[in-house]
Coordinates of C-alpha atoms and ligand atoms in Angstrom, one line a residue:
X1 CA 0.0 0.0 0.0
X2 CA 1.0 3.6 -0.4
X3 CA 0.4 6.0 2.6
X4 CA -1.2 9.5 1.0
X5 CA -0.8 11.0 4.4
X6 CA 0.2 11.2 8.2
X7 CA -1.7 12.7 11.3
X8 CA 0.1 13.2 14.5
X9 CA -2.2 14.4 17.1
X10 CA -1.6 14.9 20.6
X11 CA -5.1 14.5 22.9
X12 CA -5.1 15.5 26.7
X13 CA -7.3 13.6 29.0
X14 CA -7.9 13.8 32.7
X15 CA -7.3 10.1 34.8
X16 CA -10.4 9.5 37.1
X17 CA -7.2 9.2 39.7
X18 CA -3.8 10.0 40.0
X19 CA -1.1 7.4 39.4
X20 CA 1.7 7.2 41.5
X21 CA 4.9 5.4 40.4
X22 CA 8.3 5.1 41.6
X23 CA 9.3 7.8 38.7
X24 CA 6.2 10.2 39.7
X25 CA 2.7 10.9 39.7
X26 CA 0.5 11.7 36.8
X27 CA -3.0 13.1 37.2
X28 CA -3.4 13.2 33.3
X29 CA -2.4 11.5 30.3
X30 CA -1.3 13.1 26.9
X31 CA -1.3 10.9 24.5
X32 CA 0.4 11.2 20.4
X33 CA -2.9 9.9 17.7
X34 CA -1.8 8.6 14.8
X35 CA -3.7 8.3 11.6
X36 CA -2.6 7.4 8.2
X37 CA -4.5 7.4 4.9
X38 CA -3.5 4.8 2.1
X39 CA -3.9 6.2 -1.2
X40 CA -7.2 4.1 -1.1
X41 CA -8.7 6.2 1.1
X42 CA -8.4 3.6 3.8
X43 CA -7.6 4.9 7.5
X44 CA -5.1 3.0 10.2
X45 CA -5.0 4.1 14.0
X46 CA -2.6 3.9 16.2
X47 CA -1.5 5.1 19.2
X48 CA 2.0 5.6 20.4
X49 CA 2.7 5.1 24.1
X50 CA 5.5 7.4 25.2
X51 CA 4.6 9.5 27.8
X52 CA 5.4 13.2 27.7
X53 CA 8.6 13.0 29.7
X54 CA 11.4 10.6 29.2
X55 CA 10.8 8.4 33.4
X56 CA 9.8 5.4 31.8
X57 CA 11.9 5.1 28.8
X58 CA 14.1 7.6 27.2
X59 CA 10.9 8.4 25.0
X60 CA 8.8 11.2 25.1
X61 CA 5.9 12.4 23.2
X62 CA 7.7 15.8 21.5
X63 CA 10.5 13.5 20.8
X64 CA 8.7 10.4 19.1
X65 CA 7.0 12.9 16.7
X66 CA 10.3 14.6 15.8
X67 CA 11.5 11.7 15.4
X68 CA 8.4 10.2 13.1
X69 CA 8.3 14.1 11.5
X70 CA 12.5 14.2 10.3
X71 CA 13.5 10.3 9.8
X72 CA 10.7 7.7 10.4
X73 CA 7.9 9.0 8.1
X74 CA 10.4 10.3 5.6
X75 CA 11.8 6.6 5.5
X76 CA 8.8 5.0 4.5
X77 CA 7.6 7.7 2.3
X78 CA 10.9 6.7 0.1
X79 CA 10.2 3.1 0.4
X80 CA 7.1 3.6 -1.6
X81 CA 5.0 0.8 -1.4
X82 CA 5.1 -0.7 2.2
X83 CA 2.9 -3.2 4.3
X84 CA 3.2 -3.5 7.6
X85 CA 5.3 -6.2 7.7
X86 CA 8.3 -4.6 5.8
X87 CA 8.1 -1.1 8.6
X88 CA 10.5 -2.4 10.9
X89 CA 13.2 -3.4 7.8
X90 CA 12.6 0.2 6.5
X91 CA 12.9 1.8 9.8
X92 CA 16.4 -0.3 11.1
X93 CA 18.9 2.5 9.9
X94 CA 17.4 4.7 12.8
X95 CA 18.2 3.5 16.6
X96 CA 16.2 3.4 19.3
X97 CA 12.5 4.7 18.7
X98 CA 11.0 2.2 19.3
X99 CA 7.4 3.8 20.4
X100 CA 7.3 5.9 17.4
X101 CA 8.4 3.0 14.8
X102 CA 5.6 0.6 16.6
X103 CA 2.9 3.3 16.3
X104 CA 3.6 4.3 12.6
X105 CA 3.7 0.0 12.3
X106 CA 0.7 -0.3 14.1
X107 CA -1.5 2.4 12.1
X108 CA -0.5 0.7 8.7
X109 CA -1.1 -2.5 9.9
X110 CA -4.8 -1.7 11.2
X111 CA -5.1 -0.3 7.2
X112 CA -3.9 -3.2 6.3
X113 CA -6.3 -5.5 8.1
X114 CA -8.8 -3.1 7.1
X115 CA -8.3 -3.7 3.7
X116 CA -8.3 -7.4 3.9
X117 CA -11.2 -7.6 6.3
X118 CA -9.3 -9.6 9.0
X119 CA -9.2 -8.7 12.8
X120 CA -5.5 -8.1 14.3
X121 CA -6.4 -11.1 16.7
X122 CA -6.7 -13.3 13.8
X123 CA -3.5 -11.8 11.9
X124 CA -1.5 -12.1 15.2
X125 CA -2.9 -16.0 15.8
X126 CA -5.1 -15.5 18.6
X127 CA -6.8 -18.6 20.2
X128 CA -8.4 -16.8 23.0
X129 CA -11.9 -14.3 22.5
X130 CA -11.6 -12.8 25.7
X131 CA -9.2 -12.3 28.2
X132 CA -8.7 -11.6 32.0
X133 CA -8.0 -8.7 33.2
X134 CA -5.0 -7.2 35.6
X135 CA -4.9 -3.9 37.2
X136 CA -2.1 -1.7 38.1
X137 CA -2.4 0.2 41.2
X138 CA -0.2 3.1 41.9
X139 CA 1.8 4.1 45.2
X140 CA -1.2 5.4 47.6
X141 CA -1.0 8.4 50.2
X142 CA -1.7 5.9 53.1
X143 CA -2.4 2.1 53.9
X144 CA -6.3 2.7 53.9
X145 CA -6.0 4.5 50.6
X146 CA -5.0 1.8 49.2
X147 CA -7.1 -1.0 50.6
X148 CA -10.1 1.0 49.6
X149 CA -8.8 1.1 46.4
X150 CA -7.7 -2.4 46.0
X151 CA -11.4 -3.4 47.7
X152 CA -12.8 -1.4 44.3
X153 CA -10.7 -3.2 42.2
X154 CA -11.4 -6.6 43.6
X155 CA -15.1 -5.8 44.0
X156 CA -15.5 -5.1 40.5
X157 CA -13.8 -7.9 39.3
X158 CA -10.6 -7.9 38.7
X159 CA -8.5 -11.0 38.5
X160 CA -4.6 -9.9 38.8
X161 CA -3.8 -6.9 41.5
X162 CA -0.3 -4.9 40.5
X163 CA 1.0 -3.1 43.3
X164 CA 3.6 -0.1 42.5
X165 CA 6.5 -0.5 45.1
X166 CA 9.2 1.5 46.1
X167 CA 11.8 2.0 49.1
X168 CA 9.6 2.6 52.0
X169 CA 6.7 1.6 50.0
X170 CA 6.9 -2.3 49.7
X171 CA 6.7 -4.9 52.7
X172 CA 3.7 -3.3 54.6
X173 CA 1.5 -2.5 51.7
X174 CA 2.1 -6.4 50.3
X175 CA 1.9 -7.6 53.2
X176 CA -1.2 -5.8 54.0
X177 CA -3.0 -6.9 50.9
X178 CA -2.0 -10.4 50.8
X179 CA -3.6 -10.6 54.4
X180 CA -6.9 -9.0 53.2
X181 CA -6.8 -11.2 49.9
X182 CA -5.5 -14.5 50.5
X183 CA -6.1 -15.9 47.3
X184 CA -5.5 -12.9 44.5
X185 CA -3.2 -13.2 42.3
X186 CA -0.6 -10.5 43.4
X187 CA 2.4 -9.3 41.5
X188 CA 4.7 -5.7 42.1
X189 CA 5.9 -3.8 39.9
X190 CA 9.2 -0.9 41.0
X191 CA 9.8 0.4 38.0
X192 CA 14.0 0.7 38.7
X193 CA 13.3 2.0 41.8
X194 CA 15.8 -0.4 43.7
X195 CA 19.7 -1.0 44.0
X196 CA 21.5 -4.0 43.9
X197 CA 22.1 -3.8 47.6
X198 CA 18.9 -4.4 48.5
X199 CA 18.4 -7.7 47.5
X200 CA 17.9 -8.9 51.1
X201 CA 15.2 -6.3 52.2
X202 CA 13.7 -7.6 48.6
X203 CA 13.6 -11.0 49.8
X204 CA 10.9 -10.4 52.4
X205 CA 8.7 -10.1 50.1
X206 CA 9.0 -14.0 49.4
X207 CA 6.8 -14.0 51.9
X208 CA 3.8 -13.2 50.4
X209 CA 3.5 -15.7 47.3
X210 CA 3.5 -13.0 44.7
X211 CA 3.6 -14.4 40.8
X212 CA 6.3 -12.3 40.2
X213 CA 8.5 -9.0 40.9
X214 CA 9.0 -6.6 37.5
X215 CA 11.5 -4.8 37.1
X216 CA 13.4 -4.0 40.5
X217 CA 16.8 -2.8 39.1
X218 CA 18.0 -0.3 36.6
X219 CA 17.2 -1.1 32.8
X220 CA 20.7 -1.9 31.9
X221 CA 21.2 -4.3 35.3
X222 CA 21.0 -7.6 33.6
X223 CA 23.3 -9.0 35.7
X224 CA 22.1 -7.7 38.9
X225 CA 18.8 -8.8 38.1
X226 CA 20.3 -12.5 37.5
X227 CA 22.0 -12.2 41.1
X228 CA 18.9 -10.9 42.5
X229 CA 16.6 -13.8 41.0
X230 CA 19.2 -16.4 42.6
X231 CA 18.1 -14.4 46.3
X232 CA 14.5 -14.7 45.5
X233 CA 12.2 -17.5 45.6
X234 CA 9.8 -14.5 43.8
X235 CA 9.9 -14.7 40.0
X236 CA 12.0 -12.3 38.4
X237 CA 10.1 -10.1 35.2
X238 CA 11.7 -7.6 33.4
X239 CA 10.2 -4.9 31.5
X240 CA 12.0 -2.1 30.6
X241 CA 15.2 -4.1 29.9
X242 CA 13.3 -5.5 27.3
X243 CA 13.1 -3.9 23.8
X244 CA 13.5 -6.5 21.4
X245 CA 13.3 -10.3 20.7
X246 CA 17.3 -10.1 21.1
X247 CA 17.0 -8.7 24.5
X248 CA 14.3 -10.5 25.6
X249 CA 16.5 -13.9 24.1
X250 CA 19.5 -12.4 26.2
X251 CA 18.1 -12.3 29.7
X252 CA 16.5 -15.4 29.7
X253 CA 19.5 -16.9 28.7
X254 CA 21.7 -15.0 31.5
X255 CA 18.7 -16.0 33.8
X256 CA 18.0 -12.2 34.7
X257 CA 14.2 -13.1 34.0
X258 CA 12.3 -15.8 33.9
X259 CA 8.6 -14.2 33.2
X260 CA 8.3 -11.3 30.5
X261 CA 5.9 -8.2 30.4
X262 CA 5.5 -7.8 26.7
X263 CA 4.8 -3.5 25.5
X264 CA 4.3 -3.6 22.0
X265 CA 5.7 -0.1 22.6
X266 CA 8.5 -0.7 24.1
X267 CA 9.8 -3.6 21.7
X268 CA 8.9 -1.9 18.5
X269 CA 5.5 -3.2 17.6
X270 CA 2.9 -6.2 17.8
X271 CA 4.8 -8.0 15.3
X272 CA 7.8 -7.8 17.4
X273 CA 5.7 -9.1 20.2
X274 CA 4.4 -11.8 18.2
X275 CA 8.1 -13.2 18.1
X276 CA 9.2 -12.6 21.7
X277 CA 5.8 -15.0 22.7
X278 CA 6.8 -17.1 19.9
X279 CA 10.0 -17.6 21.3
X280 CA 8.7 -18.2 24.7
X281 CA 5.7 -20.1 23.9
X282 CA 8.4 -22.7 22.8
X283 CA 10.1 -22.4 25.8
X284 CA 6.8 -22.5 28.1
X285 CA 8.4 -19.1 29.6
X286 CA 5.3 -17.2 30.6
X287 CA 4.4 -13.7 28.8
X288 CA 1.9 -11.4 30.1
X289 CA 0.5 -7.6 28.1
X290 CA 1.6 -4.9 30.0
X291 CA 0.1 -1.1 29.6
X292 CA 1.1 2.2 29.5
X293 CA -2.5 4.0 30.1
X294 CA -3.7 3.4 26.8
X295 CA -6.6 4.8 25.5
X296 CA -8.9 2.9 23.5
X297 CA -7.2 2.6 20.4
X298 CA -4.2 1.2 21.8
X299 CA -6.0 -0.6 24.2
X300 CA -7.7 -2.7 21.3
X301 CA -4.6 -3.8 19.5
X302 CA -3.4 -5.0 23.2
X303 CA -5.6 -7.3 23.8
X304 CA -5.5 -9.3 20.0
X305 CA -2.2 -9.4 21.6
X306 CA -3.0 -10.2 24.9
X307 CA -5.2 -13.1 23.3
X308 CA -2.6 -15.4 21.4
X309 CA -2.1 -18.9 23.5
X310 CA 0.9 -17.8 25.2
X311 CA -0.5 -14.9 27.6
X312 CA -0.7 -17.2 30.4
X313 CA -1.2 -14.3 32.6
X314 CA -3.2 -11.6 33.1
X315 CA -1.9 -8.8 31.7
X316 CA -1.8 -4.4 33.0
X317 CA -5.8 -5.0 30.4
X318 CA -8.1 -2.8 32.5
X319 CA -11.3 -1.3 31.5
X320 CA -11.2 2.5 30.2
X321 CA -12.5 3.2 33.5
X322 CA -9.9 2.4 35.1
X323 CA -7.9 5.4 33.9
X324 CA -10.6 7.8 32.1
X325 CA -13.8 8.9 32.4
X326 CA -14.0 9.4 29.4
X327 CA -12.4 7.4 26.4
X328 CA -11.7 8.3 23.2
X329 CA -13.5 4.9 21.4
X330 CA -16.5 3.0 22.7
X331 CA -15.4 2.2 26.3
X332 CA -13.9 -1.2 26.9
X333 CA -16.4 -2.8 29.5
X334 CA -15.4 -5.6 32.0
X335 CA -17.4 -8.6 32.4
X336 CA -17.0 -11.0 34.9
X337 CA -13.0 -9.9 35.2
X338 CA -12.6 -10.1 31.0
X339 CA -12.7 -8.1 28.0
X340 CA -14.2 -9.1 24.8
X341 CA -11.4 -9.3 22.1
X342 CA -11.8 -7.0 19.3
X343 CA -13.1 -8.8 16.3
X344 CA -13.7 -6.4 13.5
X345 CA -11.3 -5.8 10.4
X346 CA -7.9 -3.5 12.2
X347 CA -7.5 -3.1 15.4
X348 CA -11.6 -3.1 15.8
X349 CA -12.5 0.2 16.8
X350 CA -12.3 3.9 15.7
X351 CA -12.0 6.8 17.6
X352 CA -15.2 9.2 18.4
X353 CA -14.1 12.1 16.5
X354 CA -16.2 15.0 18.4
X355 CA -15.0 14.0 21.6
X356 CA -11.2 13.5 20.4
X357 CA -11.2 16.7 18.7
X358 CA -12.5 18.4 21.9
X359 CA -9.4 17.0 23.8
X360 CA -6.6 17.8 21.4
X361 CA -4.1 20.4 21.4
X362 CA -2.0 20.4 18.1
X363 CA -2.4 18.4 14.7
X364 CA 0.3 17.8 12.5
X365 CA 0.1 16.4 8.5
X366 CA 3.0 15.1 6.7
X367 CA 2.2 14.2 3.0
X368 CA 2.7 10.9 1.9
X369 CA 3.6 9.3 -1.5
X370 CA 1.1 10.7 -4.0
Ligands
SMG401 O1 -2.0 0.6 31.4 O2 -2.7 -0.4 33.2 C1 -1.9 0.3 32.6 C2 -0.6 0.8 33.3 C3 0.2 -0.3 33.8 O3 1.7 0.0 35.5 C4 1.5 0.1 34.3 N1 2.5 0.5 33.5 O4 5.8 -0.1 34.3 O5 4.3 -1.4 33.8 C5 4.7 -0.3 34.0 C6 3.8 0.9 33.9 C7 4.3 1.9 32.9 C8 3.6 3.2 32.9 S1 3.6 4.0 34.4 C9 3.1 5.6 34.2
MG402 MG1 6.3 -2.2 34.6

């Protein structure tokens, strides 16, 4: 197909709460909208899923559409005739990116799909038609702040709790929910926050049968990770570390993880993703769908993902409402602790266009091949 033309548009919604993580705390989300148009007239969504400061990965929203705006869109302009499965080939000579390569991916591969009248479950070989749903739950002001909050989760059906950790914000808040909820599966999440020192105050929280512990150390700390999973009877997950079937390949291999938390953002796209489960799958390594706030339009294309036979876990696959009020597609509704897998041609769902144009702050064309 030939793309005609590019939109990069960044939206601004309000979170029903704020979310607290080791890097900070967010009360909104901006988000960067992109649409393409083949020179069929078709349209592909996507959305990319840096956040507008470089705390979780060295991406950031002004960046990634620089970055799409100078190299990545020019790129594929000059390739011509692309489809989604050539992007990534096209899109090597530039490093890093990987958020802004996976978003202009994802948006020509939901054209794509379009075109063919096939869902991106089916493309990605899903074998699932709903899946369970996780929730991440940010650092709280107090211990009752977050057992009320938990309480709502569980009450409404949730079937995987996330707790955000941190130094001084770890052993009494786990141990404090496992008490109340014997039987949830629990898991953390500390986002870098720890040192490799601190692999013995880690170890309490062996404690509290969690499924896992994602990403304690610094990005680049395979090897203390390793050491750290030989201290823990806790599985080891990484997430930020990983950005690509190589990486992902690595750390298993050096033992540094034995669970992975797979971001379509954060490894490049869903056909990446496909791979690292792939490569798992074949190892019986369990894979999970992580988040990063996603409205609905990313939110869609995560669960196909989320769907394929190797997700043995719940993934970060909340309901809209458990960031906005608000979303920009039809909402995502849990039933029973799941969410229906999109099944229409694309990524399933289109954005409402009043309320997305009432929320955004800049638009941005690029032509395309004519
Ligand atoms: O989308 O449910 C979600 C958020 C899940 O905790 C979540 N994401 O490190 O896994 C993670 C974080 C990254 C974003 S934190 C602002
Ligand atoms: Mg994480």
């Amino acid at each position: 197909m030939k793309i005609a033309e590019y939109e990069l548009r960044r939206i601004h919604l309000p979170l029903v709460r704020p979310f607290r993580t080791s890097f900070g705390s967010q009360s909104d989300r901006e988000v960067l909208i992109v649409k393409i148009t083949t020179d069929d007239g078709v349209i592909g969504w996507a959305e990319c899923v840096a956040m507008s400061a470089p705390v979780y990965s060295p991406e950031y929203i002004s960046g990634a559409l620089e970055t799409m705006r100078e190299f990545l869109i020019p790129a594929i302009n000059k390739a011509g005739d692309v489809e989604a499965a050539t992007i990534a080939q096209v899109l090597k000579p530039f490093l890093g990116a990987q958020m802004a390569k996976a978003a202009l991916e994802t948006a020509v591969l939901d054209a794509q799909l379009k075109t063919a009248g096939m869902s991106l479950a089916n493309y990605l070989g899903a074998n699932k038609t709903k899946v369970p749903c996780g929730v991440s739950v940010g650092i709280a002001p107090s211990i009752e702040a977050l057992v009320e909050e938990v309480t709502s989760y569980v009450d409404a059906g949730y079937k995987r709790i996330k707790l955000k950790i941190e130094p001084g914000w770890d052993i009494e808040p786990v141990r404090t929910i496992r008490e109340l909820f014997p039987h949830m599966p629990l898991q953390v999440d500390a986002n870098q926050a720890y040192s490799r020192g601190d692999g013995h105050h880690l170890q309490q929280l062996d404690d509290f049968d969690l499924l896992l512990i994602e990403q304690p150390l610094d990005e680049h700390d395979i090897l203390g990770h390793a050491q750290l999973a030989t201290l823990m009877s806790t599985p080891v997950c990484l997430d930020e570390s990983i950005t690509s079937l190589r990486s992902a390949e690595d750390a298993l291999e050096l033992k540094a993880t034995s669970v992975i938390n797979i971001k379509p953002g954060r490894v490049g796209g869903y056909l990446e993703s496909v791979k690292i489960h792939n490569y798992c799958l074949e190892r019986s390594i369990p894979v999970w769908c992580g988040g990063m706030l996603e409205t609905g339009i990313g939110r869609a294309a995560n669960l196909a993902l989320a769907a394929l036979p190797g997700f043995t876990l719940p993934g970060d696959t909340s309901a809209s409402s458990r960031f906005f009020k608000q979303d920009i597609t039809v909402p995502f509704e849990m039933n029973d602790g799941y969410l229906d897998v999109p099944n229409s041609p694309g990524i399933g769902v289109v954005p409402d266009m009043d309320f997305m144009n009432s929320i955004t702050t800049s638009i941005e064309t690029c032509v395309g091949t004519s």
